[in-house]
JSON list of C-alpha atoms in Angstrom, two decimals:
[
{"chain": "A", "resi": 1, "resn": "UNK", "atom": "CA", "xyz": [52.45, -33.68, 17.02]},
{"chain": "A", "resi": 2, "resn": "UNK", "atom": "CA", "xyz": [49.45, -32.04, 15.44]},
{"chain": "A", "resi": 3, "resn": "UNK", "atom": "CA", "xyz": [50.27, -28.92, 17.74]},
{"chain": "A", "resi": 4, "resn": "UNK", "atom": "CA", "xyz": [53.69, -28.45, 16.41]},
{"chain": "A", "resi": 5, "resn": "UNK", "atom": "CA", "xyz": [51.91, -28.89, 12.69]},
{"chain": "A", "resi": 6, "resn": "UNK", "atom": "CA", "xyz": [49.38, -26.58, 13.07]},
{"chain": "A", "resi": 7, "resn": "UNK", "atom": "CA", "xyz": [52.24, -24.17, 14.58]},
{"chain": "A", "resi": 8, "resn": "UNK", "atom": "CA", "xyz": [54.43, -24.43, 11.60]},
{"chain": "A", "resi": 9, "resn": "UNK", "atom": "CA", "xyz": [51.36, -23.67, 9.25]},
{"chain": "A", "resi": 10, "resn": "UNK", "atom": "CA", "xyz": [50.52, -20.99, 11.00]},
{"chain": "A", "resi": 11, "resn": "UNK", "atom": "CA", "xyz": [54.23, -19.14, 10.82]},
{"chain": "A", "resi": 12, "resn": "UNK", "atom": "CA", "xyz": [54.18, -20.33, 6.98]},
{"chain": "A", "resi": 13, "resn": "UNK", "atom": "CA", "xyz": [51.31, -18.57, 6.48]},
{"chain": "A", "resi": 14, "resn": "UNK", "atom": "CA", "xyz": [52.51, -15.54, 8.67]},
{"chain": "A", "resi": 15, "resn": "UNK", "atom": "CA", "xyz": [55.69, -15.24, 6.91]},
{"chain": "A", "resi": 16, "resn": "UNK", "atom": "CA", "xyz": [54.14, -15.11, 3.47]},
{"chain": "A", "resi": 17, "resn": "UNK", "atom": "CA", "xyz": [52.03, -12.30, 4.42]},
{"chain": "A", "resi": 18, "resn": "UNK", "atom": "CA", "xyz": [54.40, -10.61, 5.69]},
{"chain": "A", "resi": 19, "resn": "UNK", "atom": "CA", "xyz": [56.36, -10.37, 2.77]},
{"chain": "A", "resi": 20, "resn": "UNK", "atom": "CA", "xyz": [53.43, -9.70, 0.55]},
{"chain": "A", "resi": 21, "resn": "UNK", "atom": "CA", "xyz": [53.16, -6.71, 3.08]},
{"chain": "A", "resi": 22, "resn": "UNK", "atom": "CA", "xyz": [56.60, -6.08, 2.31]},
{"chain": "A", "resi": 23, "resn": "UNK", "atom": "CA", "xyz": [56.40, -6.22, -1.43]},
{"chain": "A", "resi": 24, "resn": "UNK", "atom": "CA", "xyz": [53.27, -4.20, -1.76]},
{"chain": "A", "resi": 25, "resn": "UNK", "atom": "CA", "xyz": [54.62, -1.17, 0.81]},
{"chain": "A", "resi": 26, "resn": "UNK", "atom": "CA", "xyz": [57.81, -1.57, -1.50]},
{"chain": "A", "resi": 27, "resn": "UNK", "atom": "CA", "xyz": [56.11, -0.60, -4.92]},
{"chain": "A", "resi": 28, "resn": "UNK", "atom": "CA", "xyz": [53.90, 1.28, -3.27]},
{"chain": "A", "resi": 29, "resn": "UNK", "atom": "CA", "xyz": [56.98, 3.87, -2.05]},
{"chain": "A", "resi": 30, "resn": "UNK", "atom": "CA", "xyz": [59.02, 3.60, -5.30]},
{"chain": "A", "resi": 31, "resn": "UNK", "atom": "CA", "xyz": [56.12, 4.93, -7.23]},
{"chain": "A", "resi": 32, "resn": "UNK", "atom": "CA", "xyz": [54.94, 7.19, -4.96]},
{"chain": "A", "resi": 33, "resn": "UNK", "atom": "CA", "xyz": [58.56, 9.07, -5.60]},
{"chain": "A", "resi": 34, "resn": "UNK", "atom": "CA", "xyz": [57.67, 9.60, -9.24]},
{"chain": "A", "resi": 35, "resn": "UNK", "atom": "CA", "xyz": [60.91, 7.83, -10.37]},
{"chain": "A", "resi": 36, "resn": "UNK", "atom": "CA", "xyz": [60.89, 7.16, -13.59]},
{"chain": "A", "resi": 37, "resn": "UNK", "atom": "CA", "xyz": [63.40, 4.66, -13.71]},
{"chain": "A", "resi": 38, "resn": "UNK", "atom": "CA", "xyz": [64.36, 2.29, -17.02]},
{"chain": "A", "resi": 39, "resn": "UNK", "atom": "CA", "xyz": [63.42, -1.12, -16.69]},
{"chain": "A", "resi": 40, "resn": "UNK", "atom": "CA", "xyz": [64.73, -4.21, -14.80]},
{"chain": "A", "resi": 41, "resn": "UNK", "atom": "CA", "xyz": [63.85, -7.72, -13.12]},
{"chain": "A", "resi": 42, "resn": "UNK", "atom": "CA", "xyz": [61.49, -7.46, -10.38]},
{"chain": "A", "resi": 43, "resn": "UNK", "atom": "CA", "xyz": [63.33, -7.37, -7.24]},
{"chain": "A", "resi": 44, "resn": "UNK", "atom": "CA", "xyz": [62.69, -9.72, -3.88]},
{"chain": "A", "resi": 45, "resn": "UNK", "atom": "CA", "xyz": [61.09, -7.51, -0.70]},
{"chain": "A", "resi": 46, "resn": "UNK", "atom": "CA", "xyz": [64.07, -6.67, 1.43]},
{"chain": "A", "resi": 47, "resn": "UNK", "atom": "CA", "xyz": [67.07, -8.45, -0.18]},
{"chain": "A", "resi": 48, "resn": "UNK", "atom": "CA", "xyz": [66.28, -6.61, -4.12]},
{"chain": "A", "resi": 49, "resn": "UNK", "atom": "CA", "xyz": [68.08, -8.05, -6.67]},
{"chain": "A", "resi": 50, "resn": "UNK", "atom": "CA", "xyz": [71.18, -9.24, -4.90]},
{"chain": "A", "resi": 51, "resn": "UNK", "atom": "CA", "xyz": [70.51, -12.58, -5.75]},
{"chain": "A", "resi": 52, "resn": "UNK", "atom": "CA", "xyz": [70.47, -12.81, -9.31]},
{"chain": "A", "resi": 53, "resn": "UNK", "atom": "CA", "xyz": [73.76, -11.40, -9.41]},
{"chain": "A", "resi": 54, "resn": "UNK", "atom": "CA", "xyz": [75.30, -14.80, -8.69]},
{"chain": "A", "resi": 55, "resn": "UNK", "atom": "CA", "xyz": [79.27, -15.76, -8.82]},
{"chain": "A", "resi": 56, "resn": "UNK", "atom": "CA", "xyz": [79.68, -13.59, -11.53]},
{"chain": "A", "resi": 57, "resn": "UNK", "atom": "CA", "xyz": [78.76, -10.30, -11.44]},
{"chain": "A", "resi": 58, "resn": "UNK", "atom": "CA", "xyz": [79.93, -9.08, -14.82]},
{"chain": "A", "resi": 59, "resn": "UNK", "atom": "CA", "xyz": [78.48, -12.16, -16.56]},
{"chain": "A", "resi": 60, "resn": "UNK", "atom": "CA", "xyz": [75.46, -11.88, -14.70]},
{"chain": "A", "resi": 61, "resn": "UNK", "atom": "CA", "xyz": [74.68, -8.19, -15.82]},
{"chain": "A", "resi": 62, "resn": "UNK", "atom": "CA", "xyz": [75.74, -8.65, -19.36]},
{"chain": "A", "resi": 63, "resn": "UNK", "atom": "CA", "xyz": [72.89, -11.61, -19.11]},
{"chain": "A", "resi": 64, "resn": "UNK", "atom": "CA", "xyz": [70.66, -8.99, -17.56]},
{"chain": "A", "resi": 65, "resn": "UNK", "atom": "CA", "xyz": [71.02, -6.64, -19.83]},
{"chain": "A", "resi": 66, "resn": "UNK", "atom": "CA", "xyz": [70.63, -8.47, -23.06]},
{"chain": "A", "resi": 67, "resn": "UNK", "atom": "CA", "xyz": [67.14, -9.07, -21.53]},
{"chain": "A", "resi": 68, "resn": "UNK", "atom": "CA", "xyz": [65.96, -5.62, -20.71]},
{"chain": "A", "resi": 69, "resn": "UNK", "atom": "CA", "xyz": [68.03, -3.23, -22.30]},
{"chain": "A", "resi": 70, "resn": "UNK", "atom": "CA", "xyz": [71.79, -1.67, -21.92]},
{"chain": "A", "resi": 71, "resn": "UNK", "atom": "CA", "xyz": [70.21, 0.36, -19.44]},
{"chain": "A", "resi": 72, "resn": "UNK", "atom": "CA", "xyz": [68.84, -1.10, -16.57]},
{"chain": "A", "resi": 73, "resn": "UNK", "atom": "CA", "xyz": [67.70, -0.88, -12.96]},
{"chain": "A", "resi": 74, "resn": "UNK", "atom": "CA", "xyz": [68.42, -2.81, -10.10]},
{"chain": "A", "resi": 75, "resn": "UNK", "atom": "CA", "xyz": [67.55, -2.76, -6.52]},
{"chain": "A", "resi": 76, "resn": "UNK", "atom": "CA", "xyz": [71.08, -3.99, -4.77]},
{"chain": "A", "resi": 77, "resn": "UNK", "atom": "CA", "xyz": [69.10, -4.21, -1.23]},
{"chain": "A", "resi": 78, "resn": "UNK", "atom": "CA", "xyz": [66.40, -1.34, -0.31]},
{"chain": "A", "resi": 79, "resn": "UNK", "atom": "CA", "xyz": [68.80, 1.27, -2.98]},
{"chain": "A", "resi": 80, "resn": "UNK", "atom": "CA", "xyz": [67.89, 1.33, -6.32]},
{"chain": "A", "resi": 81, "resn": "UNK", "atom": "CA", "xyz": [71.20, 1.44, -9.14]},
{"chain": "A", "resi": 82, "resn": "UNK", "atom": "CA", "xyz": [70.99, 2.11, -12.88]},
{"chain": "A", "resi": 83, "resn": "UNK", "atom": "CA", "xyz": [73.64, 0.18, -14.32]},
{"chain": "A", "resi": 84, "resn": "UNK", "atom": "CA", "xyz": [74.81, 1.32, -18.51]},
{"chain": "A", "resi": 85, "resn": "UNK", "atom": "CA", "xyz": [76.71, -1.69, -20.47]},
{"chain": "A", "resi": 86, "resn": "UNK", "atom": "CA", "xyz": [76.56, 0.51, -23.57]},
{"chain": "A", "resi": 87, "resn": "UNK", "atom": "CA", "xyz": [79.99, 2.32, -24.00]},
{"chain": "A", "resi": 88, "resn": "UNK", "atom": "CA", "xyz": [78.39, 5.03, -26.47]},
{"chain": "A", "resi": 89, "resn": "UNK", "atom": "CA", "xyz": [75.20, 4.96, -24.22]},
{"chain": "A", "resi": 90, "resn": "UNK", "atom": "CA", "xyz": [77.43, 5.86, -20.90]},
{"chain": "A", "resi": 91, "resn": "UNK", "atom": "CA", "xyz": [79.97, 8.23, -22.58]},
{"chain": "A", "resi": 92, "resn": "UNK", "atom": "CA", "xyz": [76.60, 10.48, -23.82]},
{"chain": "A", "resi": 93, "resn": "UNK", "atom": "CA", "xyz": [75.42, 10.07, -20.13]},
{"chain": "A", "resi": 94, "resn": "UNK", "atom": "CA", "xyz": [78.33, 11.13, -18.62]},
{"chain": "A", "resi": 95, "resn": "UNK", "atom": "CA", "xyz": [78.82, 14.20, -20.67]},
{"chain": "A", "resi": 96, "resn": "UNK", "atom": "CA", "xyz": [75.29, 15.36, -20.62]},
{"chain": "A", "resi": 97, "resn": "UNK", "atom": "CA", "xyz": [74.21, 14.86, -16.95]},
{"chain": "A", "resi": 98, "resn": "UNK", "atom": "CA", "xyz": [77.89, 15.45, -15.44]},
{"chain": "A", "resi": 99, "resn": "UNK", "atom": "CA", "xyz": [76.95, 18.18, -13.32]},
{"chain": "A", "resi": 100, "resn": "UNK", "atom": "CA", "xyz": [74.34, 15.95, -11.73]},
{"chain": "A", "resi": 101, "resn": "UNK", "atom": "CA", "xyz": [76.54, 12.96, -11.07]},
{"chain": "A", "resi": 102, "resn": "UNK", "atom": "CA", "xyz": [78.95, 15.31, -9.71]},
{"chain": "A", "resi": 103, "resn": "UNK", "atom": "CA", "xyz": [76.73, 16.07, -7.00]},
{"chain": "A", "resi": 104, "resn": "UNK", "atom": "CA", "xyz": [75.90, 12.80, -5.37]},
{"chain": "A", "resi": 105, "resn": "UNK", "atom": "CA", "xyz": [76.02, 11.78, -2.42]},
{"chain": "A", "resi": 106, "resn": "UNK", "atom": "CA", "xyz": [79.19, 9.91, -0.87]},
{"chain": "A", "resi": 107, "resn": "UNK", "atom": "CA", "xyz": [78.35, 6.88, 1.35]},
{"chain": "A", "resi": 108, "resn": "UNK", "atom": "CA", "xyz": [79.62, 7.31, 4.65]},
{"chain": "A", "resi": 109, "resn": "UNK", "atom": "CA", "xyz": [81.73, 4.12, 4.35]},
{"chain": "A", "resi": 110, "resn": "UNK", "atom": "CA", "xyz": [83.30, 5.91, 1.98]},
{"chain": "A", "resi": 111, "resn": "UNK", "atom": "CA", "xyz": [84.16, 8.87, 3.50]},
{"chain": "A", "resi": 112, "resn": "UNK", "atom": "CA", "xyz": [85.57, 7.45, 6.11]},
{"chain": "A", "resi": 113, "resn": "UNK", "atom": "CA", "xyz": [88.11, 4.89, 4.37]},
{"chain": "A", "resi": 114, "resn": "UNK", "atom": "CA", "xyz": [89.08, 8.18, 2.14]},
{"chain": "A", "resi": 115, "resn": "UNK", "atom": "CA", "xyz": [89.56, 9.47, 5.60]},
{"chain": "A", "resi": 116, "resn": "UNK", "atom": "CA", "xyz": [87.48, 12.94, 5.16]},
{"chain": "A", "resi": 117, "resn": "UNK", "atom": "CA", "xyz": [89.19, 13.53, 2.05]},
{"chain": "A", "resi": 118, "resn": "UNK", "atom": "CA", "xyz": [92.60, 14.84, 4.25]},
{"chain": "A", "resi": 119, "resn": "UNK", "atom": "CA", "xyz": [96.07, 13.83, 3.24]},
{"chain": "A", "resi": 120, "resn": "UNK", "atom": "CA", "xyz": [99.61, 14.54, 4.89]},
{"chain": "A", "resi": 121, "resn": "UNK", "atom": "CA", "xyz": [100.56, 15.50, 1.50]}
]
């Protein structure tokens, strides 16, 4: 009985340093990039933000962003999304940085239910 107690103290303990590991190598990376990125809630190691998101999405973000600001960043698993609830705040994004949004890149999920872009028609 005291084995098995021990045993389960010990993988306690493991798992919380591994995900201190896991949180430090995390903000370690995102500011090595030099991303200056507006602010947000601090996300979870692996899983991000994913969880605050809830039932409710929509409801959810418009609680978010009362918080922080009507610009805010999220980390929706290891990829980090800026997310705009301001209508004039996205319209002057859109028209000012559209040659950069035009440019992103396509997930390959994507790509593949658009089937390669091709069409019979």
């Amino acid at each position: 009985m005291e084995l098995s107690l021990w045993m389960l103290l010990s993988l306690g303990v493991s798992v919380l340093l591994l995900l201190l590991l896991l949180s430090r190598a995390t903000k370690r990376s995102s500011k090595s990039r030099g991303q200056r990125l507006p602010p947000g809630p601090t996300p979870l190691p692996v899983v991000g933000n994913l969880f605050e998101l809830g039932d409710k999405p929509h409801r959810s973000l418009a609680r978010l962003a009362k918080v922080y600001s009507p610009i805010m960043t999220l980390r929706l698993g290891q990829v980090n999304t800026v997310f705009v609830s301001s209508p004039e705040m996205a319209r002057q994004i859109l028209q000012e940085n559209d040659a950069v949004l035009s440019s992103r890149w396509i997930p390959e999920s994507v790509r593949v239910l658009a089937f390669n872009e091709a069409s019979m028609v």
